PDB file of C-alpha atoms in Angstrom:
ATOM      1  CA  MET G  29      27.116  32.544 110.995  1.00  0.00           C
ATOM      2  CA  ILE G  30      29.745  32.659 113.934  1.00  0.00           C
ATOM      3  CA  ALA G  31      31.697  34.597 111.604  1.00  0.00           C
ATOM      4  CA  GLY G  32      29.397  37.174 110.997  1.00  0.00           C
ATOM      5  CA  LYS G  33      28.662  35.973 107.508  1.00  0.00           C
ATOM      6  CA  PRO G  34      24.776  35.879 106.408  1.00  0.00           C
ATOM      7  CA  VAL G  35      23.120  31.935 106.508  1.00  0.00           C
ATOM      8  CA  HIS G  36      20.509  30.983 104.897  1.00  0.00           C
ATOM      9  CA  ILE G  37      18.381  28.365 105.364  1.00  0.00           C
ATOM     10  CA  PHE G  38      14.873  27.626 103.392  1.00  0.00           C
ATOM     11  CA  GLN G  39      15.324  30.965 101.529  1.00  0.00           C
ATOM     12  CA  CYS G  40      15.233  32.605 104.886  1.00  0.00           C
ATOM     13  CA  ASN G  41      18.211  34.863 106.479  1.00  0.00           C
ATOM     14  CA  VAL G  42      19.274  33.468 109.742  1.00  0.00           C
ATOM     15  CA  ASN G  43      21.402  35.348 111.684  1.00  0.00           C
ATOM     16  CA  TRP G  44      22.970  35.436 115.282  1.00  0.00           C
ATOM     17  CA  LYS G  45      20.400  37.972 116.773  1.00  0.00           C
ATOM     18  CA  LYS G  46      17.464  35.367 116.043  1.00  0.00           C
ATOM     19  CA  LEU G  47      18.837  32.326 117.259  1.00  0.00           C
ATOM     20  CA  TRP G  48      20.935  33.240 120.498  1.00  0.00           C
ATOM     21  CA  LEU G  49      17.877  33.128 122.252  1.00  0.00           C
ATOM     22  CA  PRO G  50      16.351  29.959 121.328  1.00  0.00           C
ATOM     23  CA  THR G  51      19.922  28.394 121.712  1.00  0.00           C
ATOM     24  CA  MET G  52      20.536  29.711 125.094  1.00  0.00           C
ATOM     25  CA  VAL G  53      16.879  28.117 125.828  1.00  0.00           C
ATOM     26  CA  ALA G  54      18.262  24.596 124.370  1.00  0.00           C
ATOM     27  CA  ILE G  55      21.543  25.020 126.477  1.00  0.00           C
ATOM     28  CA  VAL G  56      19.316  25.365 129.873  1.00  0.00           C
ATOM     29  CA  LEU G  57      17.231  22.447 129.235  1.00  0.00           C
ATOM     30  CA  LEU G  58      20.006  20.428 127.968  1.00  0.00           C
ATOM     31  CA  GLY G  59      21.972  20.963 131.195  1.00  0.00           C
ATOM     32  CA  VAL G  60      19.257  20.738 133.401  1.00  0.00           C
ATOM     33  CA  ASN G  61      18.247  17.340 131.807  1.00  0.00           C
ATOM     34  CA  GLY G  62      21.964  16.403 132.136  1.00  0.00           C
ATOM     35  CA  GLU G  63      21.524  17.169 135.817  1.00  0.00           C
ATOM     36  CA  SER G  64      18.713  14.821 136.599  1.00  0.00           C
ATOM     37  CA  VAL G  65      20.018  12.200 134.695  1.00  0.00           C
ATOM     38  CA  VAL G  66      22.998  12.280 136.450  1.00  0.00           C
ATOM     39  CA  LYS G  67      20.895  12.134 140.156  1.00  0.00           C
ATOM     40  CA  ALA G  68      18.650   9.307 138.938  1.00  0.00           C
ATOM     41  CA  ALA G  69      22.162   7.271 138.111  1.00  0.00           C
ATOM     42  CA  PRO G  70      22.142   4.525 140.280  1.00  0.00           C
ATOM     43  CA  PRO G  71      25.547   5.184 141.776  1.00  0.00           C
ATOM     44  CA  VAL G  72      28.624   2.935 142.214  1.00  0.00           C
ATOM     45  CA  SER G  73      29.444   0.489 144.881  1.00  0.00           C
ATOM     46  CA  THR G  74      32.636   0.264 146.268  1.00  0.00           C
ATOM     47  CA  LEU G  75      32.472  -3.038 145.156  1.00  0.00           C
ATOM     48  CA  GLU G  76      32.115  -1.933 141.561  1.00  0.00           C
ATOM     49  CA  GLN G  77      34.550   0.451 141.985  1.00  0.00           C
ATOM     50  CA  ASN G  78      37.419  -2.179 143.378  1.00  0.00           C
ATOM     51  CA  LEU G  79      36.524  -4.417 140.902  1.00  0.00           C
ATOM     52  CA  TRP G  80      36.879  -1.456 138.097  1.00  0.00           C
ATOM     53  CA  ILE G  81      39.716  -0.486 139.114  1.00  0.00           C
ATOM     54  CA  SER G  82      41.454  -3.755 139.825  1.00  0.00           C
ATOM     55  CA  GLY G  83      40.465  -4.898 136.274  1.00  0.00           C
ATOM     56  CA  ILE G  84      42.223  -1.832 134.397  1.00  0.00           C
ATOM     57  CA  ARG G  85      45.397  -2.606 136.235  1.00  0.00           C
ATOM     58  CA  GLN G  86      45.093  -6.415 135.392  1.00  0.00           C
ATOM     59  CA  ASP G  87      45.136  -5.437 132.243  1.00  0.00           C
ATOM     60  CA  VAL G  88      47.929  -3.247 132.199  1.00  0.00           C
ATOM     61  CA  ASN G  89      49.950  -6.009 134.150  1.00  0.00           C
ATOM     62  CA  LEU G  90      48.680  -8.242 131.328  1.00  0.00           C
ATOM     63  CA  ILE G  91      50.255  -6.445 128.263  1.00  0.00           C
ATOM     64  CA  GLN G  92      53.728  -6.105 130.626  1.00  0.00           C
ATOM     65  CA  SER G  93      53.678  -9.605 130.897  1.00  0.00           C
ATOM     66  CA  THR G  94      52.596 -10.675 127.290  1.00  0.00           C
ATOM     67  CA  HIS G  95      55.397  -8.118 125.763  1.00  0.00           C
ATOM     68  CA  THR G  96      58.194  -9.795 128.198  1.00  0.00           C
ATOM     69  CA  ALA G  97      56.988 -12.988 126.914  1.00  0.00           C
ATOM     70  CA  ILE G  98      57.299 -12.126 123.011  1.00  0.00           C
ATOM     71  CA  LEU G  99      61.021 -10.869 123.349  1.00  0.00           C
ATOM     72  CA  ALA G 100      61.126 -14.273 125.540  1.00  0.00           C
ATOM     73  CA  ASN G 101      60.349 -16.140 122.367  1.00  0.00           C
ATOM     74  CA  THR G 102      62.196 -14.280 119.767  1.00  0.00           C
ATOM     75  CA  GLY G 103      65.701 -16.259 121.314  1.00  0.00           C
ATOM     76  CA  PRO G 104      67.690 -18.942 119.493  1.00  0.00           C
ATOM     77  CA  VAL G 105      65.586 -21.657 117.536  1.00  0.00           C
ATOM     78  CA  THR G 106      66.227 -25.017 118.376  1.00  0.00           C
ATOM     79  CA  THR G 107      67.538 -26.738 115.805  1.00  0.00           C
ATOM     80  CA  ALA G 108      65.897 -30.787 114.943  1.00  0.00           C
ATOM     81  CA  GLY G 109      66.875 -33.260 117.368  1.00  0.00           C
ATOM     82  CA  GLU G 110      67.707 -30.909 120.051  1.00  0.00           C
ATOM     83  CA  LYS G 111      66.319 -30.955 123.608  1.00  0.00           C
ATOM     84  CA  THR G 112      65.817 -28.085 125.609  1.00  0.00           C
ATOM     85  CA  LYS G 113      64.763 -28.130 129.503  1.00  0.00           C
ATOM     86  CA  VAL G 114      61.617 -26.091 130.211  1.00  0.00           C
ATOM     87  CA  HIS G 115      62.267 -23.763 132.907  1.00  0.00           C
ATOM     88  CA  VAL G 116      59.723 -23.264 135.872  1.00  0.00           C
ATOM     89  CA  PRO G 117      59.427 -20.192 137.152  1.00  0.00           C
ATOM     90  CA  THR G 118      59.726 -19.590 140.812  1.00  0.00           C
ATOM     91  CA  GLY G 119      57.155 -17.790 142.744  1.00  0.00           C
ATOM     92  CA  VAL G 120      52.938 -18.500 142.936  1.00  0.00           C
ATOM     93  CA  SER G 121      50.765 -17.794 140.105  1.00  0.00           C
ATOM     94  CA  ILE G 122      47.344 -17.033 141.310  1.00  0.00           C
ATOM     95  CA  ILE G 123      44.030 -17.936 139.265  1.00  0.00           C
ATOM     96  CA  GLY G 124      40.649 -16.542 140.200  1.00  0.00           C
ATOM     97  CA  ASP G 125      37.209 -15.236 139.733  1.00  0.00           C
ATOM     98  CA  SER G 126      35.722 -11.722 140.844  1.00  0.00           C
ATOM     99  CA  VAL G 127      36.428 -12.500 144.754  1.00  0.00           C
ATOM    100  CA  THR G 128      40.022 -12.850 143.954  1.00  0.00           C
ATOM    101  CA  LEU G 129      40.294  -9.436 141.339  1.00  0.00           C
ATOM    102  CA  GLY G 130      38.669  -7.554 144.323  1.00  0.00           C
ATOM    103  CA  THR G 131      41.519  -7.868 146.459  1.00  0.00           C
ATOM    104  CA  ARG G 132      43.915  -8.143 143.533  1.00  0.00           C
ATOM    105  CA  ASP G 133      46.115  -4.966 144.433  1.00  0.00           C
ATOM    106  CA  TYR G 134      46.714  -6.462 148.204  1.00  0.00           C
ATOM    107  CA  LEU G 135      47.370  -9.968 147.233  1.00  0.00           C
ATOM    108  CA  GLY G 136      49.726  -8.630 145.011  1.00  0.00           C
ATOM    109  CA  GLN G 137      51.613  -6.780 147.848  1.00  0.00           C
ATOM    110  CA  HIS G 138      51.525  -9.357 150.454  1.00  0.00           C
ATOM    111  CA  VAL G 139      51.949 -12.550 148.435  1.00  0.00           C
ATOM    112  CA  ALA G 140      55.102 -12.820 147.890  1.00  0.00           C
ATOM    113  CA  ASN G 141      56.630 -13.108 144.131  1.00  0.00           C
ATOM    114  CA  SER G 142      53.022 -13.793 142.375  1.00  0.00           C
ATOM    115  CA  THR G 143      51.403 -13.054 139.631  1.00  0.00           C
ATOM    116  CA  ILE G 144      47.410 -12.615 139.552  1.00  0.00           C
ATOM    117  CA  ASP G 145      44.699 -13.550 136.776  1.00  0.00           C
ATOM    118  CA  ALA G 146      41.513 -12.759 137.773  1.00  0.00           C
ATOM    119  CA  GLU G 147      37.990 -12.281 136.104  1.00  0.00           C
ATOM    120  CA  GLY G 148      34.699 -12.013 137.299  1.00  0.00           C
ATOM    121  CA  ASP G 149      32.442 -15.215 136.569  1.00  0.00           C
ATOM    122  CA  ARG G 150      35.605 -17.173 135.870  1.00  0.00           C
ATOM    123  CA  THR G 151      34.758 -20.843 135.983  1.00  0.00           C
ATOM    124  CA  MET G 152      36.851 -23.708 136.375  1.00  0.00           C
ATOM    125  CA  ASN G 153      36.491 -24.881 132.726  1.00  0.00           C
ATOM    126  CA  LEU G 154      38.237 -21.289 131.759  1.00  0.00           C
ATOM    127  CA  ALA G 155      40.835 -21.264 134.589  1.00  0.00           C
ATOM    128  CA  ASP G 156      41.805 -24.201 132.887  1.00  0.00           C
ATOM    129  CA  GLN G 157      42.400 -22.223 129.423  1.00  0.00           C
ATOM    130  CA  VAL G 158      44.087 -19.428 131.610  1.00  0.00           C
ATOM    131  CA  LEU G 159      46.393 -22.407 133.063  1.00  0.00           C
ATOM    132  CA  ILE G 160      47.451 -23.865 129.858  1.00  0.00           C
ATOM    133  CA  ALA G 161      48.345 -20.580 128.238  1.00  0.00           C
ATOM    134  CA  GLN G 162      50.715 -19.332 130.477  1.00  0.00           C
ATOM    135  CA  GLN G 163      52.369 -23.017 130.673  1.00  0.00           C
ATOM    136  CA  ARG G 164      52.605 -22.449 126.618  1.00  0.00           C
ATOM    137  CA  ASN G 165      53.960 -18.851 127.355  1.00  0.00           C
ATOM    138  CA  HIS G 166      56.525 -20.406 129.871  1.00  0.00           C
ATOM    139  CA  ARG G 167      54.503 -17.765 132.730  1.00  0.00           C
ATOM    140  CA  LEU G 168      53.630 -19.858 135.277  1.00  0.00           C
ATOM    141  CA  ARG G 169      55.027 -20.305 138.626  1.00  0.00           C
ATOM    142  CA  GLN G 170      55.884 -23.107 140.620  1.00  0.00           C
ATOM    143  CA  ASP G 171      53.135 -22.737 142.579  1.00  0.00           C
ATOM    144  CA  VAL G 172      49.514 -22.323 141.050  1.00  0.00           C
ATOM    145  CA  VAL G 173      46.622 -21.274 143.299  1.00  0.00           C
ATOM    146  CA  ILE G 174      43.355 -21.756 141.788  1.00  0.00           C
ATOM    147  CA  CYS G 175      40.682 -19.743 143.079  1.00  0.00           C
ATOM    148  CA  ILE G 176      37.465 -20.916 141.530  1.00  0.00           C
ATOM    149  CA  GLY G 177      34.274 -22.650 142.603  1.00  0.00           C
ATOM    150  CA  THR G 178      31.709 -19.867 143.669  1.00  0.00           C
ATOM    151  CA  ASN G 179      30.360 -20.330 139.899  1.00  0.00           C
ATOM    152  CA  ALA G 180      30.794 -24.223 140.128  1.00  0.00           C
ATOM    153  CA  LEU G 181      29.114 -25.779 136.753  1.00  0.00           C
ATOM    154  CA  ASP G 182      27.737 -29.153 136.667  1.00  0.00           C
ATOM    155  CA  GLY G 183      30.876 -30.667 135.535  1.00  0.00           C
ATOM    156  CA  TYR G 184      32.841 -29.200 137.912  1.00  0.00           C
ATOM    157  CA  ARG G 185      34.202 -32.808 138.608  1.00  0.00           C
ATOM    158  CA  VAL G 186      35.732 -33.380 135.042  1.00  0.00           C
ATOM    159  CA  GLN G 187      36.897 -29.707 134.881  1.00  0.00           C
ATOM    160  CA  ILE G 188      38.951 -30.367 137.815  1.00  0.00           C
ATOM    161  CA  MET G 189      40.491 -33.312 136.239  1.00  0.00           C
ATOM    162  CA  LYS G 190      41.313 -32.237 133.574  1.00  0.00           C
ATOM    163  CA  LEU G 191      43.227 -28.768 135.080  1.00  0.00           C
ATOM    164  CA  ILE G 192      45.288 -31.361 136.931  1.00  0.00           C
ATOM    165  CA  ASP G 193      46.085 -33.582 133.646  1.00  0.00           C
ATOM    166  CA  ALA G 194      46.863 -29.900 132.482  1.00  0.00           C
ATOM    167  CA  LEU G 195      49.243 -28.887 134.455  1.00  0.00           C
ATOM    168  CA  VAL G 196      53.190 -30.062 133.375  1.00  0.00           C
ATOM    169  CA  PRO G 197      56.126 -31.713 136.041  1.00  0.00           C
ATOM    170  CA  GLY G 198      57.401 -29.066 137.749  1.00  0.00           C
ATOM    171  CA  HIS G 199      54.373 -27.476 139.683  1.00  0.00           C
ATOM    172  CA  ARG G 200      52.280 -27.496 143.069  1.00  0.00           C
ATOM    173  CA  LEU G 201      48.478 -27.124 142.893  1.00  0.00           C
ATOM    174  CA  ILE G 202      46.557 -25.146 145.586  1.00  0.00           C
ATOM    175  CA  PHE G 203      42.952 -25.427 145.192  1.00  0.00           C
ATOM    176  CA  MET G 204      41.018 -22.701 147.213  1.00  0.00           C
ATOM    177  CA  THR G 205      37.658 -23.655 148.488  1.00  0.00           C
ATOM    178  CA  PRO G 206      35.112 -20.887 147.400  1.00  0.00           C
ATOM    179  CA  TYR G 207      32.839 -19.600 150.293  1.00  0.00           C
ATOM    180  CA  ASN G 208      29.416 -18.045 149.983  1.00  0.00           C
ATOM    181  CA  ALA G 209      27.320 -17.142 153.154  1.00  0.00           C
ATOM    182  CA  GLN G 210      24.103 -18.295 151.490  1.00  0.00           C
ATOM    183  CA  THR G 211      25.368 -21.522 150.289  1.00  0.00           C
ATOM    184  CA  GLN G 212      23.016 -24.715 150.794  1.00  0.00           C
ATOM    185  CA  SER G 213      24.792 -28.161 151.070  1.00  0.00           C
ATOM    186  CA  ASP G 214      23.596 -29.273 147.371  1.00  0.00           C
ATOM    187  CA  TRP G 215      25.107 -26.208 146.201  1.00  0.00           C
ATOM    188  CA  ASN G 216      27.591 -26.687 143.179  1.00  0.00           C
ATOM    189  CA  SER G 217      29.990 -24.710 144.982  1.00  0.00           C
ATOM    190  CA  SER G 218      29.657 -26.588 148.339  1.00  0.00           C
ATOM    191  CA  LYS G 219      30.277 -29.994 146.460  1.00  0.00           C
ATOM    192  CA  LEU G 220      33.278 -28.805 144.664  1.00  0.00           C
ATOM    193  CA  ALA G 221      34.714 -27.938 147.890  1.00  0.00           C
ATOM    194  CA  VAL G 222      34.165 -31.395 148.910  1.00  0.00           C
ATOM    195  CA  PHE G 223      35.494 -32.764 146.152  1.00  0.00           C
ATOM    196  CA  GLU G 224      38.604 -30.715 146.401  1.00  0.00           C
ATOM    197  CA  TRP G 225      39.437 -32.274 150.123  1.00  0.00           C
ATOM    198  CA  THR G 226      39.706 -35.498 148.237  1.00  0.00           C
ATOM    199  CA  LEU G 227      42.087 -34.476 145.871  1.00  0.00           C
ATOM    200  CA  PRO G 228      45.383 -34.056 148.605  1.00  0.00           C
ATOM    201  CA  ALA G 229      45.139 -38.103 149.083  1.00  0.00           C
ATOM    202  CA  LYS G 230      45.379 -38.888 145.647  1.00  0.00           C
ATOM    203  CA  TYR G 231      47.982 -36.229 144.187  1.00  0.00           C
ATOM    204  CA  LYS G 232      51.036 -35.069 146.672  1.00  0.00           C
ATOM    205  CA  TYR G 233      51.518 -31.874 144.840  1.00  0.00           C
ATOM    206  CA  VAL G 234      48.091 -30.736 145.819  1.00  0.00           C
ATOM    207  CA  THR G 235      47.081 -28.750 148.807  1.00  0.00           C
ATOM    208  CA  ILE G 236      43.612 -27.043 150.000  1.00  0.00           C
ATOM    209  CA  ALA G 237      43.441 -23.635 151.007  1.00  0.00           C
ATOM    210  CA  ASP G 238      40.042 -23.586 153.037  1.00  0.00           C
ATOM    211  CA  TRP G 239      38.573 -20.048 152.193  1.00  0.00           C
ATOM    212  CA  GLU G 240      35.550 -21.512 153.495  1.00  0.00           C
ATOM    213  CA  LYS G 241      36.095 -22.162 156.547  1.00  0.00           C
ATOM    214  CA  VAL G 242      37.791 -19.033 157.258  1.00  0.00           C
ATOM    215  CA  ALA G 243      35.698 -16.846 156.281  1.00  0.00           C
ATOM    216  CA  GLY G 244      32.861 -18.439 157.611  1.00  0.00           C
ATOM    217  CA  GLN G 245      34.530 -17.824 160.924  1.00  0.00           C
ATOM    218  CA  HIS G 246      34.564 -14.086 160.265  1.00  0.00           C
ATOM    219  CA  PRO G 247      30.922 -12.550 158.850  1.00  0.00           C
ATOM    220  CA  ALA G 248      31.649  -9.245 160.195  1.00  0.00           C
ATOM    221  CA  VAL G 249      33.813  -9.110 156.742  1.00  0.00           C
ATOM    222  CA  PHE G 250      30.762  -9.825 154.712  1.00  0.00           C
ATOM    223  CA  ALA G 251      28.193  -7.277 156.418  1.00  0.00           C
ATOM    224  CA  GLY G 252      26.429  -5.063 153.995  1.00  0.00           C
ATOM    225  CA  THR G 253      28.081  -7.357 150.854  1.00  0.00           C
ATOM    226  CA  ASP G 254      26.222 -10.036 148.765  1.00  0.00           C
ATOM    227  CA  GLY G 255      28.143 -12.754 151.545  1.00  0.00           C
ATOM    228  CA  VAL G 256      30.249 -13.493 148.775  1.00  0.00           C
ATOM    229  CA  HIS G 257      32.311 -10.527 147.640  1.00  0.00           C
ATOM    230  CA  PHE G 258      34.674  -8.073 150.443  1.00  0.00           C
ATOM    231  CA  GLY G 259      36.196  -5.930 147.689  1.00  0.00           C
ATOM    232  CA  GLY G 260      37.425  -2.535 149.815  1.00  0.00           C
ATOM    233  CA  VAL G 261      36.805  -4.597 152.941  1.00  0.00           C
ATOM    234  CA  HIS G 262      40.338  -4.368 154.513  1.00  0.00           C
ATOM    235  CA  ALA G 263      39.972  -7.297 157.062  1.00  0.00           C
ATOM    236  CA  GLY G 264      38.665  -9.576 154.094  1.00  0.00           C
ATOM    237  CA  ASP G 265      41.762  -8.297 152.081  1.00  0.00           C
ATOM    238  CA  VAL G 266      43.976  -9.237 154.877  1.00  0.00           C
ATOM    239  CA  LEU G 267      42.265 -12.730 155.795  1.00  0.00           C
ATOM    240  CA  TYR G 268      42.012 -13.815 151.941  1.00  0.00           C
ATOM    241  CA  ALA G 269      46.225 -13.280 151.663  1.00  0.00           C
ATOM    242  CA  GLN G 270      46.479 -15.323 155.235  1.00  0.00           C
ATOM    243  CA  VAL G 271      44.755 -17.967 154.053  1.00  0.00           C
ATOM    244  CA  ILE G 272      46.475 -18.134 150.777  1.00  0.00           C
ATOM    245  CA  ASN G 273      49.996 -17.765 152.330  1.00  0.00           C
ATOM    246  CA  GLN G 274      48.980 -20.235 154.994  1.00  0.00           C
ATOM    247  CA  ALA G 275      48.459 -22.713 152.247  1.00  0.00           C
ATOM    248  CA  LEU G 276      51.500 -22.052 150.419  1.00  0.00           C
ATOM    249  CA  LYS G 277      53.527 -22.609 153.491  1.00  0.00           C
ATOM    250  CA  VAL G 278      52.101 -25.837 153.504  1.00  0.00           C
ATOM    251  CA  ALA G 279      52.398 -26.908 149.702  1.00  0.00           C
ATOM    252  CA  ARG G 280      56.296 -26.155 149.942  1.00  0.00           C
ATOM    253  CA  THR G 281      56.601 -29.414 152.241  1.00  0.00           C
ATOM    254  CA  LYS G 282      55.033 -31.456 149.219  1.00  0.00           C
ATOM    255  CA  PRO G 283      56.962 -32.260 145.873  1.00  0.00           C
ATOM    256  CA  CYS G 284      56.145 -30.907 142.707  1.00  0.00           C
ATOM    257  CA  LYS G 285      54.005 -33.069 139.985  1.00  0.00           C
TER     258      LYS G 285
END
């Protein structure tokens, strides 16, 4: 029909002259409907946009690091009986949840020689899996920062101990206490922070980064937010990075595992 040739539908001759008006009406109606759908759609918040962009950039970094790991594993194979010394990369590996994901770009620029693996709704058992996978691929760096706890499960003590046991020698471990402006003392996240503070006395290679305390002293950072995330608030980015860097200074005065 577009080419000007005759078209037959149900034994009826159809041509553009008969269809142009219904077609234009349909296009106008679709346009009006599309505009109303767009206007009715909820706006994307700054936090959602920040998390979305950070997630995409992290995926790109993961592809790049995986490519590097694959190339590294194509080297000479060790013969039976030979012992190889596992090299622990210098620098910082940060494993976090959605709070960390929201400030990922800033952290990457202000925590020297760091890699960041963050994901929304991540719990301690999932962080344990990330740590083990990075160790297996020889990508876990000397200083390991665990920014997990907002989504604390009932078995948080067991999961933390599993993570500590899974950590191979040659690393230092930094636990960042979680913060939630609405939290109560009987919440798992609060009890997890209390438990984390008992660890440095038992394990000399463990340090605490007290985000819970520092964040509580700066409520303006969370104005207009859910009291947990500050993605897109520059003052929050600065504070978060400062807490990690200060903890790293303390950790580096301690021995590795």
